[in-house]
mmCIF file of C-alpha atoms in Angstrom:
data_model
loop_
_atom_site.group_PDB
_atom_site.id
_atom_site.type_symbol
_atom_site.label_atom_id
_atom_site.label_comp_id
_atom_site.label_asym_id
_atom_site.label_seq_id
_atom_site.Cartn_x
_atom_site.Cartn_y
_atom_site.Cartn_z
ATOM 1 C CA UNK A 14 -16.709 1.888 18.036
ATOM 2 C CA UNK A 15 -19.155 4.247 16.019
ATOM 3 C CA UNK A 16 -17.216 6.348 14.160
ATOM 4 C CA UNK A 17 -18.364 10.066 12.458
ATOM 5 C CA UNK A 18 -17.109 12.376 10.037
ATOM 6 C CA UNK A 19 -17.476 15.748 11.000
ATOM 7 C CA UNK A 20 -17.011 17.934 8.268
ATOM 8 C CA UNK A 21 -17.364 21.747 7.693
ATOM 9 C CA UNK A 22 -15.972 25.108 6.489
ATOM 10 C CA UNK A 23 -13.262 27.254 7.822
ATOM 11 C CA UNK A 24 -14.957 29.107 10.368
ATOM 12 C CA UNK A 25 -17.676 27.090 10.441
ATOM 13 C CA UNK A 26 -17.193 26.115 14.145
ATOM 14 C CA UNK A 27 -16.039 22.551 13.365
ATOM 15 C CA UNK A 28 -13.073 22.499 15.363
ATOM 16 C CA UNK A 29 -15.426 24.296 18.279
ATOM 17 C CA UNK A 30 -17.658 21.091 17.947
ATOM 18 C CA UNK A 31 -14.876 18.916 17.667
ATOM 19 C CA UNK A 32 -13.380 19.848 21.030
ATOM 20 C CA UNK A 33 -16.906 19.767 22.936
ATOM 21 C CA UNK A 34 -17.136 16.336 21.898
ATOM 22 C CA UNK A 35 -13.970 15.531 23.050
ATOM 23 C CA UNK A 36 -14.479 16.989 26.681
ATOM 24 C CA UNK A 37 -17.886 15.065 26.328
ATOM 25 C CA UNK A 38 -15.494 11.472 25.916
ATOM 26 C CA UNK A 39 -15.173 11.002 22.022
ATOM 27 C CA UNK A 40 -11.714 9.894 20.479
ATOM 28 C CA UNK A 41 -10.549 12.950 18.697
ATOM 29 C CA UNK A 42 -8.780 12.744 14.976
ATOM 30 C CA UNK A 43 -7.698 15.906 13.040
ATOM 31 C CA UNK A 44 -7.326 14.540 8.977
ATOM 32 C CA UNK A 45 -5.280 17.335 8.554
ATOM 33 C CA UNK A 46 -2.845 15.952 11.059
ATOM 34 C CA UNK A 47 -3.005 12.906 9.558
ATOM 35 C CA UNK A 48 -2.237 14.629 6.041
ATOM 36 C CA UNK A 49 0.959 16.137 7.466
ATOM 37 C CA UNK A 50 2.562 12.585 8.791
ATOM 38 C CA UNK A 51 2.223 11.138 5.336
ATOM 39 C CA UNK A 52 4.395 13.854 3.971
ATOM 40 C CA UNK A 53 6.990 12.788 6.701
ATOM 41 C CA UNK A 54 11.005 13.155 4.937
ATOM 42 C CA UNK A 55 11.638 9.896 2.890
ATOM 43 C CA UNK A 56 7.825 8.772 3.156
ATOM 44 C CA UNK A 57 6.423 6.834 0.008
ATOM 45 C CA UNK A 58 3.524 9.631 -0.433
ATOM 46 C CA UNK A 59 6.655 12.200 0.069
ATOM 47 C CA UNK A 60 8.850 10.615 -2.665
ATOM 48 C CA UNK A 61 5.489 10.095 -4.538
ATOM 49 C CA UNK A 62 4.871 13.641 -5.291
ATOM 50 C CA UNK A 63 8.688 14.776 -5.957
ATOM 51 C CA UNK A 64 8.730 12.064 -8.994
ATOM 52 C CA UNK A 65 5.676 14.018 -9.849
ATOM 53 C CA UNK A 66 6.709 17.099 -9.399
ATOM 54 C CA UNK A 67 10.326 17.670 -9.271
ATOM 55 C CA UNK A 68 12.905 16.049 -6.860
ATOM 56 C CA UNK A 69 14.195 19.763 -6.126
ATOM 57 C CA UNK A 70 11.218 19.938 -4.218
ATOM 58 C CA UNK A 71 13.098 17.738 -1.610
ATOM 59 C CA UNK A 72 15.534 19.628 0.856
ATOM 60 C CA UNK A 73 18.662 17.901 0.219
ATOM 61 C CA UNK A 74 19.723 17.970 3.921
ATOM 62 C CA UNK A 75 16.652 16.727 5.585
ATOM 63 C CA UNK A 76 14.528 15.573 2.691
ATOM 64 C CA UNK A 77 11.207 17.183 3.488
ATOM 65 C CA UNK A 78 8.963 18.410 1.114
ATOM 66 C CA UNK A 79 9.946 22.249 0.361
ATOM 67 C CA UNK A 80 5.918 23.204 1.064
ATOM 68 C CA UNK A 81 5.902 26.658 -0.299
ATOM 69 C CA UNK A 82 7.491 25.293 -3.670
ATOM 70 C CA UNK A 83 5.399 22.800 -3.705
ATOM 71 C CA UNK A 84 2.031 24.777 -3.999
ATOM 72 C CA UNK A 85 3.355 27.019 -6.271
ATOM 73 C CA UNK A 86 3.389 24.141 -8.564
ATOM 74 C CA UNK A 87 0.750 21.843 -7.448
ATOM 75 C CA UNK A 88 -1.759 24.956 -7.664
ATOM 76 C CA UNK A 89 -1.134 26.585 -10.618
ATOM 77 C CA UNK A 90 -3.449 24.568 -12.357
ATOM 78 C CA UNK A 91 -6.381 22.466 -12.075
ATOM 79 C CA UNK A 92 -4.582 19.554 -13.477
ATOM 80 C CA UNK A 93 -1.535 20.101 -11.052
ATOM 81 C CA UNK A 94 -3.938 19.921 -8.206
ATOM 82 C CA UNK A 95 -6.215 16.854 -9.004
ATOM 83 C CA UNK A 96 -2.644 15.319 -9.953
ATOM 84 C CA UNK A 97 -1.660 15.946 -6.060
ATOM 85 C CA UNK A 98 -4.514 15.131 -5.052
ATOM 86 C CA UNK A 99 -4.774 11.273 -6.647
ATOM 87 C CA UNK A 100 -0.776 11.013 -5.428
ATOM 88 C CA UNK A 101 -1.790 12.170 -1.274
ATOM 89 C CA UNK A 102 -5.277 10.292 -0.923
ATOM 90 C CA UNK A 103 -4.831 6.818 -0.944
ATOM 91 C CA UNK A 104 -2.078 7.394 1.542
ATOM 92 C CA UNK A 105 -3.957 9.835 3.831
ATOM 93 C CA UNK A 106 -7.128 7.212 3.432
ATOM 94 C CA UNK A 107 -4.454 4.472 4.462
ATOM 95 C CA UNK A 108 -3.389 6.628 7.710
ATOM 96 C CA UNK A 109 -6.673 7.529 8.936
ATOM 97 C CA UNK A 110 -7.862 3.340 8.746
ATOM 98 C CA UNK A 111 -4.947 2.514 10.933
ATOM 99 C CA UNK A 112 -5.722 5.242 13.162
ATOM 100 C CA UNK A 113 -9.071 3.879 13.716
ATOM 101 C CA UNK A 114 -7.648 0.475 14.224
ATOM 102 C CA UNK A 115 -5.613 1.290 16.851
ATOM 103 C CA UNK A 116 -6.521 1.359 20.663
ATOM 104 C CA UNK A 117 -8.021 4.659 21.435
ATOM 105 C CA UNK A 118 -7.350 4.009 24.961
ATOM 106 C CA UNK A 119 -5.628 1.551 26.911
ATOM 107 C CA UNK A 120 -8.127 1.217 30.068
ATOM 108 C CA UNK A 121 -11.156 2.056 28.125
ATOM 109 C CA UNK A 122 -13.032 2.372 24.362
ATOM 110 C CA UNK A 123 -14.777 5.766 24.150
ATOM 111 C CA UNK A 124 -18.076 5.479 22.654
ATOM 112 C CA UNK A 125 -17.604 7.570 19.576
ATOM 113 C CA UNK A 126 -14.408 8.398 17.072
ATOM 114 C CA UNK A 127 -14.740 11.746 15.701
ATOM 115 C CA UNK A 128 -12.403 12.286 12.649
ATOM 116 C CA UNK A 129 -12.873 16.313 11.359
ATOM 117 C CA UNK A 130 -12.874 16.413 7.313
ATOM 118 C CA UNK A 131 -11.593 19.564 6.196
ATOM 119 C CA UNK A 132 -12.519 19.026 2.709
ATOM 120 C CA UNK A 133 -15.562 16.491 2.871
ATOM 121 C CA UNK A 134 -15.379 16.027 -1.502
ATOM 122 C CA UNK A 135 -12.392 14.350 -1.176
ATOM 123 C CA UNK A 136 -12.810 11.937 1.435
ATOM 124 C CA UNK A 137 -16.411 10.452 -0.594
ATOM 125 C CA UNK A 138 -14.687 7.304 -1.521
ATOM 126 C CA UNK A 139 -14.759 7.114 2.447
ATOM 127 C CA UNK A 140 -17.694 7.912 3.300
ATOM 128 C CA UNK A 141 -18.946 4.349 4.229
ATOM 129 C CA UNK A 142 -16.198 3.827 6.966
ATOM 130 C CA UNK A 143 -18.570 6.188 8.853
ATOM 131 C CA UNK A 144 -21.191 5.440 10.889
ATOM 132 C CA UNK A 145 -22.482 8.972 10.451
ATOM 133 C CA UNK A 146 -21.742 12.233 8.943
ATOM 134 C CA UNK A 147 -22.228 15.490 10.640
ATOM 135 C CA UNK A 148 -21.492 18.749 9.339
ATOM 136 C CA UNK A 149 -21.607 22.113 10.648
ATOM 137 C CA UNK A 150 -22.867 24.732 9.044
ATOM 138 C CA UNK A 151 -22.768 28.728 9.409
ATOM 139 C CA UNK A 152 -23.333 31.671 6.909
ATOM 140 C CA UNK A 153 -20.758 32.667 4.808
ATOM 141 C CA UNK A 154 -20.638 36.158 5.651
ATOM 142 C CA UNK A 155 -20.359 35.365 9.946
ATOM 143 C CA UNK A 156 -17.604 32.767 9.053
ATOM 144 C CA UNK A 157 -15.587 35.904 7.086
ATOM 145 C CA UNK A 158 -16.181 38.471 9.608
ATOM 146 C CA UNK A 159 -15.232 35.294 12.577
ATOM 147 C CA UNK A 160 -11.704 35.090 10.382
ATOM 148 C CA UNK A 161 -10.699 38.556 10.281
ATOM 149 C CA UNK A 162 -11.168 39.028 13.911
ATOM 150 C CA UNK A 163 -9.044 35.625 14.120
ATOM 151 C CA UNK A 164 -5.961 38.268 11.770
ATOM 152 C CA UNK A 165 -7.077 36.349 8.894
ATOM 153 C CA UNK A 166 -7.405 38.971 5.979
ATOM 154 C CA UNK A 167 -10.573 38.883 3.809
ATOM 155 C CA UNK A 168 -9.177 38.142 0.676
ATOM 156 C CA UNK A 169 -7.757 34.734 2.073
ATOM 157 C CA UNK A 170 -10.452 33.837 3.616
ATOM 158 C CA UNK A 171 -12.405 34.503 0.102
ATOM 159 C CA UNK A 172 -10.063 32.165 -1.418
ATOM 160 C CA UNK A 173 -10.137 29.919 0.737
ATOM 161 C CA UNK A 174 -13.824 29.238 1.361
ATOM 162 C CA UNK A 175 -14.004 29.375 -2.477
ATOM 163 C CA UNK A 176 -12.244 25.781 -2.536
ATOM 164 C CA UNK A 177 -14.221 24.506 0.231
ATOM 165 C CA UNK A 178 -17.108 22.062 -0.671
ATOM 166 C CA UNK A 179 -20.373 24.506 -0.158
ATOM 167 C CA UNK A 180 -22.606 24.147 2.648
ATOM 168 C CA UNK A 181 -25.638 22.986 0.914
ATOM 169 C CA UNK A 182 -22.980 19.887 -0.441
ATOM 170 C CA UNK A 183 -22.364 19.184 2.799
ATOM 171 C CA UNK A 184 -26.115 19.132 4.169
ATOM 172 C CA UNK A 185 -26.665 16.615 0.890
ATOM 173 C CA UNK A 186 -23.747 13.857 1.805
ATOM 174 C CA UNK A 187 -24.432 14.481 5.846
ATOM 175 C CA UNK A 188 -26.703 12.525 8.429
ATOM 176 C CA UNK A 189 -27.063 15.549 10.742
ATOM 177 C CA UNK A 190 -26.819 19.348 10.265
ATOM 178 C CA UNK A 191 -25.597 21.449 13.339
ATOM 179 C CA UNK A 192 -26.209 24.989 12.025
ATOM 180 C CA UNK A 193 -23.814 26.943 14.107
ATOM 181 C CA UNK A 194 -25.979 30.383 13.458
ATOM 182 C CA UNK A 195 -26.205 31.158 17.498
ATOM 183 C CA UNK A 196 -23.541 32.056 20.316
ATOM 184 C CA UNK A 197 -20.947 29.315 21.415
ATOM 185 C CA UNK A 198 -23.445 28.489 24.282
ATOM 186 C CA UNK A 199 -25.914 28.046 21.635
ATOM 187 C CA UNK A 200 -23.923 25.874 19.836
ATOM 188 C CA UNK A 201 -22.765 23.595 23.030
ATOM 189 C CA UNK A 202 -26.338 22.849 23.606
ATOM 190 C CA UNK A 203 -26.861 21.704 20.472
ATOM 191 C CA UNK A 204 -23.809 19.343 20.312
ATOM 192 C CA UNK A 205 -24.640 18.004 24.149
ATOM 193 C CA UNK A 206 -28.387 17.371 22.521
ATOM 194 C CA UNK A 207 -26.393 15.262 19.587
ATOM 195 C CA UNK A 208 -24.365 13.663 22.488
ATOM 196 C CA UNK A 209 -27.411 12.528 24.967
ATOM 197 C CA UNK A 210 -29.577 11.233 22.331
ATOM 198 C CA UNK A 211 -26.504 8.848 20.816
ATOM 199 C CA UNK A 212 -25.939 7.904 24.515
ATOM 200 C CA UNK A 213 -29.802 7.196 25.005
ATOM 201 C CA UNK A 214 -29.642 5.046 21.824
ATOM 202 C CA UNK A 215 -26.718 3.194 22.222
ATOM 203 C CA UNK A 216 -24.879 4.687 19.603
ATOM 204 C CA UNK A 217 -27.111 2.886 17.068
ATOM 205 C CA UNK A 218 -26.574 4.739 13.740
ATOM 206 C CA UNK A 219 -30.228 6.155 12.695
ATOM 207 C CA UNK A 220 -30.203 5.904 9.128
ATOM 208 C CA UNK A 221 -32.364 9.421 9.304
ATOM 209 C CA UNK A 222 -31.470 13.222 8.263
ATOM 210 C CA UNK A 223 -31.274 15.219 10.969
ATOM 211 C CA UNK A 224 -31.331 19.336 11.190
ATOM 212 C CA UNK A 225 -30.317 21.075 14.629
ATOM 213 C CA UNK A 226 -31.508 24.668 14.755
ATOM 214 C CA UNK A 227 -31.277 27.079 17.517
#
């Protein structure tokens, strides 16, 4: 099965993308999803990061990871962070390769796995388990003003996009470039033009750059 990262900033359309490609018959897989199961109560990545950063962290009736006290402490630093960072990876690495090993669907193999990246950076030890890597891109300032009609206020959104990989690192580790700088039909054509030509090919990987403007 050809398999793509799909990587991009919050607001950036991603998920959008993600979704058409779904309807269009790819196999759908959220990292971030994946991220929460390895954190289940009594998980090894779970009891991992409490022996790194305090077993209080653990609720004592259920055993799941007190979140909120958790990034209080894995983000006041730089060093706290990369620390949580080395502890979650492996396992969220580990989760996403049996994900892809697994039967998509019972009757039938859909002709593409999509897996969105949040944070593309971290996943570059990974980057050869797919076939290609897309990322969406769209300009900083319509991604803000996009969250805050979403309720998201500014100075979150600042932060956040501030830890995000930038777009033009994205463009440098990515195959194709969907710049999401139209309307959603806009951006529906350009992901059914991704779509036909794959189908037209075979879903041969290209080995070639690829830009899709409006």
């Amino acid at each position: 099965m050809y398999i793509v990262f799909l990587a991009g900033g919050i607001a950036s359309g991603k998920s959008t993308v993600a979704r058409e490609l779904e309807r269009l018959g790819a196999w759908r897989i959220d990292l971030d999803r994946i991220s929460r199961d390895v954190l289940e109560p009594g998980g090894e990545c779970t009891l991992a990061i409490a022996d790194a950063f305090g077993r209080d962290l653990l609720d004592p009736n259920t055993g799941a990871l007190r979140r909120g006290l958790l990034a209080k402490r894995a983000f006041a630093s730089e060093d706290a962070a990369r620390q949580l960072e080395k502890i979650e990876l492996p396992y969220i690495r580990r989760g996403l390769e049996q994900a892809l090993s697994q039967d998509a669907c019972a009757s039938a193999e859909p002709p593409c796995a999509v897996v969105e990246i949040p944070l593309l950076d971290r996943m570059e030890d990974s980057l050869g388990m797919a076939d290609e890597v897309v990322c969406v891109t769209c300009p900083l300032a319509v991604r803000r003003e996009r969250a805050i009609g979403r309720g998201m206020c500014g100075e979150d959104f600042d932060v956040r996009a501030a830890r995000q990989p930038s777009d033009d690192y994205l463009r440098s580790k990515s195959d194709v470039e969907i710049a999401n700088d139209g309307d959603e039909k806009d951006l529906a054509s350009k992901v059914h033009a991704w779509w036909d030509a794959h189908e037209r090919d075979g879903w041969k990987a290209s080995g070639k750059r690829d830009v899709m403007h409006g």
